[in-house]
Short mmCIF file of C-alpha atoms and ligand atoms in Angstrom, two decimals:
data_model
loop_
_atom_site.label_atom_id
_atom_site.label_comp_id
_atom_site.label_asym_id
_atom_site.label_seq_id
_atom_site.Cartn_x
_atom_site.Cartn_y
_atom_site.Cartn_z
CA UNK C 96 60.59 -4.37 -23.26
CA UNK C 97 60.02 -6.88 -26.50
CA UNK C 98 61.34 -9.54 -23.99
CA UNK C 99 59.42 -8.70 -21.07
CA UNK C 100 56.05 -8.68 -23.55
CA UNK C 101 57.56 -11.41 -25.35
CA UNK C 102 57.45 -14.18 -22.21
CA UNK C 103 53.98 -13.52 -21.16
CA UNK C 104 52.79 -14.27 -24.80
CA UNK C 105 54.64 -17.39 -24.20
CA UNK C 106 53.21 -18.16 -21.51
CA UNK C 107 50.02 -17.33 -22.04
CA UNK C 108 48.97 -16.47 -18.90
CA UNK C 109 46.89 -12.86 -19.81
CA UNK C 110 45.42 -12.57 -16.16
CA UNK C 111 47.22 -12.76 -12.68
CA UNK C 112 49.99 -15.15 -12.19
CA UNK C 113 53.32 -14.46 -11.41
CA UNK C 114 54.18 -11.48 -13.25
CA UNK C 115 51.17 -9.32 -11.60
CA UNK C 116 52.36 -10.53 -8.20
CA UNK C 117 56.10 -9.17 -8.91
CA UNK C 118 54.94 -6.00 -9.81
CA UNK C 119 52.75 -5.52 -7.44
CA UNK C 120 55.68 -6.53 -4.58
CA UNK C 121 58.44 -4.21 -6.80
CA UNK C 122 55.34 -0.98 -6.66
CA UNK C 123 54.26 -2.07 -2.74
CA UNK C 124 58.26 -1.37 -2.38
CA UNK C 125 59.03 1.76 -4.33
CA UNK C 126 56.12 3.33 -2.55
CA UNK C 127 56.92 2.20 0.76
CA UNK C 128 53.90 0.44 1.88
CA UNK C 129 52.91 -3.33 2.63
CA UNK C 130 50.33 -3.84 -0.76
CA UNK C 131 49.75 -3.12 -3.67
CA UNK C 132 47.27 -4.20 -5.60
CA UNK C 133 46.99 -3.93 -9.44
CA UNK C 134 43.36 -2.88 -10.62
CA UNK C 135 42.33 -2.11 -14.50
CA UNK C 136 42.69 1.99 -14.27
CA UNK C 137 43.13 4.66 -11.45
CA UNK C 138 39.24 5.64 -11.81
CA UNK C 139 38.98 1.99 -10.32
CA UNK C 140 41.89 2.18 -7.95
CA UNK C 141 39.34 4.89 -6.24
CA UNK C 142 36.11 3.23 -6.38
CA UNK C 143 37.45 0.45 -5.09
CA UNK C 144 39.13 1.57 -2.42
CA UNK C 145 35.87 3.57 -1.44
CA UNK C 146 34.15 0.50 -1.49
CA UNK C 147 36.60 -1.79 0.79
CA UNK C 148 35.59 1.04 3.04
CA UNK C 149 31.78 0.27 2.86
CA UNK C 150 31.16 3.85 1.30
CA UNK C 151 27.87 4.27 -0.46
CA UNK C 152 24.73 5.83 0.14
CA UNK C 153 24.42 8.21 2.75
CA UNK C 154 27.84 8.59 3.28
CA UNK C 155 29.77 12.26 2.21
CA UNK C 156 33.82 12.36 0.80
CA UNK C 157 35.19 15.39 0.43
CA UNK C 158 37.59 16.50 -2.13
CA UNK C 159 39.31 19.07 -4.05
CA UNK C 160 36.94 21.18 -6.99
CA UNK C 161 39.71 21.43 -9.23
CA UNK C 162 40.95 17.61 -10.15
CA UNK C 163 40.39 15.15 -12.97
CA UNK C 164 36.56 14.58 -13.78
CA UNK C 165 37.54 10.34 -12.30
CA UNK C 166 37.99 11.59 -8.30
CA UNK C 167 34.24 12.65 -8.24
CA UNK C 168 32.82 9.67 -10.50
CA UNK C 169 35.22 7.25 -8.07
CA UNK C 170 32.29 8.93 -5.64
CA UNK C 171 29.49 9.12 -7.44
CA UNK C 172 29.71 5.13 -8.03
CA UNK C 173 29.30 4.10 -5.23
CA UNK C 174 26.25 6.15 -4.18
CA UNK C 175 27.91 8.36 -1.95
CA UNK C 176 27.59 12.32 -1.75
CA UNK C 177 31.26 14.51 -3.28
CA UNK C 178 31.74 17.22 -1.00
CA UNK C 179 34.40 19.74 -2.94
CA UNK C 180 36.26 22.23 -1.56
CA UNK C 181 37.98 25.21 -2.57
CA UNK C 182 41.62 24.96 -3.84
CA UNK C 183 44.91 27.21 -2.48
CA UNK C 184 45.86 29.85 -5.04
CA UNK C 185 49.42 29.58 -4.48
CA UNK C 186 49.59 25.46 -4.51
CA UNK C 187 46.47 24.83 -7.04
CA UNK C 188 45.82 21.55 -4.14
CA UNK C 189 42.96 21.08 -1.78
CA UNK C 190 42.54 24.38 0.48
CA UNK C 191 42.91 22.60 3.69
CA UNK C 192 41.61 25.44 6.05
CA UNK C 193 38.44 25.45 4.35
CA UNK C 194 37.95 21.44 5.06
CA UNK C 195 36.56 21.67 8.63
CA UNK C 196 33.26 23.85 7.77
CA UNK C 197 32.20 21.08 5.20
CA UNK C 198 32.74 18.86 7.88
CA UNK C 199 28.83 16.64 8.55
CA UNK C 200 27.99 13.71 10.29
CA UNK C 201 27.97 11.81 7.32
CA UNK C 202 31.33 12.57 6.16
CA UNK C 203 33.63 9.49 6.47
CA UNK C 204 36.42 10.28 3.63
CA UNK C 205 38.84 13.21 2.92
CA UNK C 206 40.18 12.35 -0.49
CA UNK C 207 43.17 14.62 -1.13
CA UNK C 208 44.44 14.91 -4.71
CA UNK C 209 48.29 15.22 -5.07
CA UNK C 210 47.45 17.73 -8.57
CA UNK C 211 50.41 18.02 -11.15
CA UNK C 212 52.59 16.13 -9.42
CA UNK C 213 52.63 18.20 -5.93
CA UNK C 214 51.54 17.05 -2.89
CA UNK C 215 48.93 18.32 -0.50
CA UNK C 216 49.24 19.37 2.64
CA UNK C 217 49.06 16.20 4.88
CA UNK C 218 49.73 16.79 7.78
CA UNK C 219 46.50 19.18 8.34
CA UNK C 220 44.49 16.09 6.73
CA UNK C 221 45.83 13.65 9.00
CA UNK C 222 44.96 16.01 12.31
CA UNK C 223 41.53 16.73 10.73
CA UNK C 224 41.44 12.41 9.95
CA UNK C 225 42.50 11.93 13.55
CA UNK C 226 40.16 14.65 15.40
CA UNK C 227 37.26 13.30 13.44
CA UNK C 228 37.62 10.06 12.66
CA UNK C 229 38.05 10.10 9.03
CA UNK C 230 39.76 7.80 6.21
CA UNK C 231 42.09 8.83 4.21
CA UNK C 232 42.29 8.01 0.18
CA UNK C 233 45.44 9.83 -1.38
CA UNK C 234 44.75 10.43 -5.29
CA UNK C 235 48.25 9.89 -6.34
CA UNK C 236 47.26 9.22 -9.88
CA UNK C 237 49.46 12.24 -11.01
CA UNK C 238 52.29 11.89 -8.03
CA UNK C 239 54.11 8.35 -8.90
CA UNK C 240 57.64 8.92 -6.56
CA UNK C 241 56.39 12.54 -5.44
CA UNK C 242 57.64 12.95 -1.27
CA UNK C 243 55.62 14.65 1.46
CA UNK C 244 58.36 14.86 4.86
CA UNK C 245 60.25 12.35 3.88
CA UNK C 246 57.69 9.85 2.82
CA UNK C 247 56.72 8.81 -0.26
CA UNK C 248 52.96 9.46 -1.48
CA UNK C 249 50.53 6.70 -1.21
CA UNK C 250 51.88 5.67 1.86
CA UNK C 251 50.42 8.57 4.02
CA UNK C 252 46.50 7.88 3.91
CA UNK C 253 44.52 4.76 4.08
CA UNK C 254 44.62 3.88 0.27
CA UNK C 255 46.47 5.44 -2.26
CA UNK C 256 45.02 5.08 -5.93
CA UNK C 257 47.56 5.33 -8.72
CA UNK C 258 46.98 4.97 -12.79
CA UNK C 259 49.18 4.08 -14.88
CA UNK C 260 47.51 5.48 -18.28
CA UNK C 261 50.21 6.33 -20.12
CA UNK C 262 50.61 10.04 -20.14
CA UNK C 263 51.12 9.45 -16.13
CA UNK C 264 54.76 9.51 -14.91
CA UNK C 265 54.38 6.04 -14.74
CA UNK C 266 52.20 4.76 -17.93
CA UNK C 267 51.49 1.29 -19.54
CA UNK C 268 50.63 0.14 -23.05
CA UNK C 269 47.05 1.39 -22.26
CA UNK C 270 44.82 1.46 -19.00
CA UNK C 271 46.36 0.41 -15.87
CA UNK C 272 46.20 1.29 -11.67
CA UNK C 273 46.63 0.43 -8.42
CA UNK C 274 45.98 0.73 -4.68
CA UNK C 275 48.59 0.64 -2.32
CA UNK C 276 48.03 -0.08 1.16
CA UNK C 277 49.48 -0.64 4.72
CA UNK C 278 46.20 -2.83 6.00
CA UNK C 279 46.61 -6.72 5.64
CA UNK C 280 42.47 -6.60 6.11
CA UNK C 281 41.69 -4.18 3.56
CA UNK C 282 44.28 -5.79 1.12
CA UNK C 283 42.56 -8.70 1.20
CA UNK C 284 39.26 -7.23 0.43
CA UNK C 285 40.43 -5.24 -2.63
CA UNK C 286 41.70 -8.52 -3.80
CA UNK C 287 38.28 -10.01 -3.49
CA UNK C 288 36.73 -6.33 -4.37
CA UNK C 289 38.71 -6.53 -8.23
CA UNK C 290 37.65 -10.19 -8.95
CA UNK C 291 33.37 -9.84 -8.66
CA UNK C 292 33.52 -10.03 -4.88
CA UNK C 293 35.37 -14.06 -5.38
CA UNK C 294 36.75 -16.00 -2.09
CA UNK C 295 37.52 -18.44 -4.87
CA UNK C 296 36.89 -19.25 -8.22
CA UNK C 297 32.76 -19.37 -8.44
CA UNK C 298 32.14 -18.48 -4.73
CA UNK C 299 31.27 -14.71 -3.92
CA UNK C 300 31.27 -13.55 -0.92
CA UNK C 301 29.67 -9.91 -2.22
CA UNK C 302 29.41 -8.15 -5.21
CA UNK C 303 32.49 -6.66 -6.79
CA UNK C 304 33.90 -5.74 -9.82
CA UNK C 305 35.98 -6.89 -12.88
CA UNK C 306 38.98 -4.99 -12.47
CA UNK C 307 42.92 -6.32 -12.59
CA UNK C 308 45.68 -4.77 -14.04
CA UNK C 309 46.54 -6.46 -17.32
CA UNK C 310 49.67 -9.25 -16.83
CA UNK C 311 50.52 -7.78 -20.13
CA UNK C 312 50.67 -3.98 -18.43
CA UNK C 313 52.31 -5.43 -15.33
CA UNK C 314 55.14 -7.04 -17.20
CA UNK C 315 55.55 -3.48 -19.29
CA UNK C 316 55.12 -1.25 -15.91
CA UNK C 317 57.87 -3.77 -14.17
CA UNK C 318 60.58 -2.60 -17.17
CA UNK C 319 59.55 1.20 -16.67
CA UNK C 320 59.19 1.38 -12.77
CA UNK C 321 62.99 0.48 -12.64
CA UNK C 322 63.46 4.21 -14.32
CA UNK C 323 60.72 5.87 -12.45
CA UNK C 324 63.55 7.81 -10.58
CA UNK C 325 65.37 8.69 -13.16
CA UNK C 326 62.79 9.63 -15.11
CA UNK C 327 61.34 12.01 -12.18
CA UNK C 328 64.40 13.79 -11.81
CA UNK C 329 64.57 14.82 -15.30
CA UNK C 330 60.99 16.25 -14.95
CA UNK C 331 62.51 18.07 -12.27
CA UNK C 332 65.56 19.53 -14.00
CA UNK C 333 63.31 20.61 -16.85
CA UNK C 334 60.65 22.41 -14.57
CA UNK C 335 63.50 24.17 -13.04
CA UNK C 336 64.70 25.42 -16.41
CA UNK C 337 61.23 26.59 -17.44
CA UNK C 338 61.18 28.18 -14.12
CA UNK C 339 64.28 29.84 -14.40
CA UNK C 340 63.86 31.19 -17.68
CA UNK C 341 60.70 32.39 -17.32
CA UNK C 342 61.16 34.39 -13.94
CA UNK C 343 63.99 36.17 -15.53
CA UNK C 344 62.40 37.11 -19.02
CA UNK C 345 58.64 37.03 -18.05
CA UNK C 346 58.40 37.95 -14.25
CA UNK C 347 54.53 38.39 -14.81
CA UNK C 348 54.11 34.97 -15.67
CA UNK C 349 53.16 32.97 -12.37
CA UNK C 350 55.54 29.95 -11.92
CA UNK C 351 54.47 26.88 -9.88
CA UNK C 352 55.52 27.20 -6.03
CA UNK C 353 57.74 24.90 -4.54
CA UNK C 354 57.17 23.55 -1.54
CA UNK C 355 60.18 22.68 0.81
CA UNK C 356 58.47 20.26 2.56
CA UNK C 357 57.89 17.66 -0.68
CA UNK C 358 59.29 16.88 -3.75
CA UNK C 359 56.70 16.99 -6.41
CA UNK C 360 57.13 14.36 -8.52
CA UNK C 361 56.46 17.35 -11.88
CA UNK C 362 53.73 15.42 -13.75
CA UNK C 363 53.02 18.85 -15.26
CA UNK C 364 54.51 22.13 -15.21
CA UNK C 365 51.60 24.81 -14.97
CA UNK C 366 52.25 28.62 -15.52
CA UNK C 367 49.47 31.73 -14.72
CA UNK C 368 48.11 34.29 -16.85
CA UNK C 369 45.32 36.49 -17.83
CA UNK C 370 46.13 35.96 -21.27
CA UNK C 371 46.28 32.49 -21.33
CA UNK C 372 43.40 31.65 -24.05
CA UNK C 373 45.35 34.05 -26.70
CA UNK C 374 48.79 32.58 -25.48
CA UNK C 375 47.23 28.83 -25.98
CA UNK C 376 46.15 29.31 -29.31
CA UNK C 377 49.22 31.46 -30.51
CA UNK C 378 51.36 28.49 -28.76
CA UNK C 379 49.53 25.61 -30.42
CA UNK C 380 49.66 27.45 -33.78
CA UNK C 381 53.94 27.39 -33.62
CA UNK C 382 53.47 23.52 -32.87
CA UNK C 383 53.77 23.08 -29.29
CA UNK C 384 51.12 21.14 -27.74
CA UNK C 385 49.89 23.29 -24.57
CA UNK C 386 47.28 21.81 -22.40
CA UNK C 387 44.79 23.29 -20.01
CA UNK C 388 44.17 21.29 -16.17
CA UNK C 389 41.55 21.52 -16.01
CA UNK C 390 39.38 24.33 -18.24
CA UNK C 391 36.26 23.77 -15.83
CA UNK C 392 36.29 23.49 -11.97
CA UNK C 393 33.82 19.98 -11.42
CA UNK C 394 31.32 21.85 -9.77
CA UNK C 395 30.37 23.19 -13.57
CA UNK C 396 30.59 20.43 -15.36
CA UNK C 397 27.25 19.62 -16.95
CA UNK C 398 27.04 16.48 -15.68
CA UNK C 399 27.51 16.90 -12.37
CA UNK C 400 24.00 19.24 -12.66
CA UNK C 401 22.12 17.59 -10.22
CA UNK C 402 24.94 18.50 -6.95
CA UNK C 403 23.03 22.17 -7.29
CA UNK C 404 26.42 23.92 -7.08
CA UNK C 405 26.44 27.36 -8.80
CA UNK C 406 28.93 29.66 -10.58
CA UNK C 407 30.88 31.53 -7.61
CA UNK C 408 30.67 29.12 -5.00
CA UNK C 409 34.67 28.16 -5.46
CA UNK C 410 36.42 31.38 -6.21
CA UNK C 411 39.79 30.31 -6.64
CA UNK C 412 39.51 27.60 -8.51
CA UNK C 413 37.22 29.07 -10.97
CA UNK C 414 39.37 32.28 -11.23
CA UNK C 415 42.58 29.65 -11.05
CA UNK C 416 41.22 27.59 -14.33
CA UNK C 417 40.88 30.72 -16.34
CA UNK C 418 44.28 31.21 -16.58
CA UNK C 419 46.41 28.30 -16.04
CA UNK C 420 48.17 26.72 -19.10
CA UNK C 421 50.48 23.33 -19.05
CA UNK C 422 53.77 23.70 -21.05
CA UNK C 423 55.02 20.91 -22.38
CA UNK C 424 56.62 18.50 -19.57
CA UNK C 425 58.25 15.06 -20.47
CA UNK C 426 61.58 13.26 -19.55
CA UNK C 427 62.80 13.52 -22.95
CA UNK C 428 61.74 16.78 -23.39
CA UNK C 429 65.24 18.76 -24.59
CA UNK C 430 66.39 22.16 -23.53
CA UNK C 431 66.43 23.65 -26.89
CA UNK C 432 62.91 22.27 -27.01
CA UNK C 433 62.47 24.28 -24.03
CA UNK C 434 64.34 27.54 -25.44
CA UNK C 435 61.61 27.61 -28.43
CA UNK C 436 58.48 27.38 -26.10
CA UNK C 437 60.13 30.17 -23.77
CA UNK C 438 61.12 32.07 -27.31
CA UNK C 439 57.57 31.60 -28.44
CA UNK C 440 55.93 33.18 -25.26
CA UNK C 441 58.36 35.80 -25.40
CA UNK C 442 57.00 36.90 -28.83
CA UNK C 443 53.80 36.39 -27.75
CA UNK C 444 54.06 38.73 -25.31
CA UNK C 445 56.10 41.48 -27.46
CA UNK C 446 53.45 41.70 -29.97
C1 PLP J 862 44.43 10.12 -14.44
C2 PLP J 862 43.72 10.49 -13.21
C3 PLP J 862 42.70 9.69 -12.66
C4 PLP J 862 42.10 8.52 -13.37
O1 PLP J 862 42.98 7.56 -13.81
P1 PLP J 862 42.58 6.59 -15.04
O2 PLP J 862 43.67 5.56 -15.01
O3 PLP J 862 42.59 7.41 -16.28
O4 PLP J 862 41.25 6.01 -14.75
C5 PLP J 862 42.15 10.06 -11.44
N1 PLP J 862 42.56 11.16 -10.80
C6 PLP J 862 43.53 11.96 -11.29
C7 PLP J 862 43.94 13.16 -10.51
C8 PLP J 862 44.12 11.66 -12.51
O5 PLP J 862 45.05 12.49 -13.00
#
């Protein structure tokens, strides 16, 4: 890693250049698709690839209620109307059965969001993309090397938006993203789309934004990506443990479901409970740092006030993010590690 940071210092060359372009052909590969390109965070990957679509005003996307606040902003930015639907209990992703009734004339995107690591259900997006016409973006922000069929995610929709923040399974120094692509035409675009709308330097074909992933974070993401798989499959061997132990000590404790269709690429492991607020605090107070994903379905979030949504009109996910709790989940997470979180929730649960 010092080397790889080391030679672009030397070089000097901060933005673009040669480094960007190899890790942008090494991520293009490991995802399976003909582009990449590198953008300046995965909130960007998604407004950008909503605008090399022409969305904007008028237009409708719809999307899952229970994501990271960025998927609806990604929206909002560009002027276009977030449609959310309801999530599936059992697979905390988009509920695709209930996709069709939000259906308008104006919609023009489904924007699926691969949550914790799990993919959705594709092939019932790509029927419903087909039948009516739709684009696809994939959120794969939280899926880096996740598999749907066979195929690795981001190379099922249109776009694919990836960050590489660096909690993700794949994280830089700081901000990072990308879109990954199969279109030579929309490729293109983004390039222009990430550099103020430029055909070349100081001639603008239309108005885009400032947004490239760092050389910098492309020469650091290069060094990690070569682990990525590694990496993934010890997230996977750790979820397993956590599932293990917990169906045979806590049984009431809802595990995540495996699908045996995909390999979720475990960006977080995610239990159920009623209890979880008391188990959270008790859990954070013997040092191990629990998270909640997300505390609030979108449709609540104060900001998002003027959509008119009310309490009640997504069941699931607002029952859902009343009781779901992230354990710790990290490729050098150890097993005795593990042993004193499972210990810990076992005592919770005897007193
Ligand atoms: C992290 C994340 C984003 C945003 O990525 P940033 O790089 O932080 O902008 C978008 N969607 C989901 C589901 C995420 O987890």
């Amino acid at each position: 890693m010092d080397s790889a940071i080391n030679k672009v210092l030397a070089s000097g060359n901060f933005i673009k250049g040669t480094t960007l372009d190899k890790f942008e052909k090494e991520f293009a590969k490991f995802i399976g698709v003909k582009y990449c390109i590198g953008v300046a965070s995965g909130t960007d990957a998604l407004h950008l690839s909503l605008l090399a679509l022409n969305i904007g005003k008028g237009d409708e996307v719809i999307l899952p209620v229970n994501t990271f606040i960025a998927t609806v902003y990604a929206i909002l930015y560009t002027g276009a109307k977030p449609v959310f639907v309801d999530i599936k209990e059992q697979t905390y992703n988009i509920d695709v059965n209930a996709i069709e009734n939000k259906l308008t004339k104006k919609t023009k995107v489904i924007l699926p969001v691969h949550l914790y690591g799990q993919p959705a259900e594709m092939d019932k997006i790509i029927n419903l993309s087909k039948k009516y016409n739709l684009a696809i973006i994939e959120d794969a922000c939280q899926a880096h090397g996740a598999k749907y069929n066979g195929k690795l995610v981001g190379s099922i929709g249109d776009f694919a938006s990836f960050s590489f923040y660096p909690a993700k399974n794949l994280g830089a120094y700081g901000d990072g993203g990308a879109i990954t692509t199969n279109s030579a035409i929309l490729a293109k675009r983004l390039q222009r789309l990430r550099e103020y709308g430029a055909v070349n330097k100081y001639t603008y074909k239309e108005i885009g934004l400032n947004s490239r992933l760092d050389t910098l974070q492309a020469a650091i993401l290069l060094v990690k990506l070569k682990h990525l798989n590694t990496w993934n499959k010890k997230r996977s061997a750790l979820a397993n443990y956590y599932t293990k132990k917990i169906s045979q000590h806590l049984p009431f404790i809802k595990t995540p479901f495996i699908n045996h269709d995909s390999t979720s690429a475990h960006h977080l492991y995610v239990i159920r409970t009623s209890r979880r607020n008391q188990l959270a605090k008790y859990l954070l107070s013997k040092n191990i740092q629990v998270g909640i994903h997300y505390p609030l379905p979108l449709h609540l979030q104060k900001s998002l006030y003027f959509l008119n949504y009310k309490k009640g009109s997504f069941p699931v996910a607002e029952s859902v993010c009343s009781e779901i709790l992230s354990l710790p989940l990290y490729p050098e997470l150890t097993q005795s590690e593990q042993d004193y979180t499972i210990n810990s929730i076992i005592n919770f649960f005897k007193h």
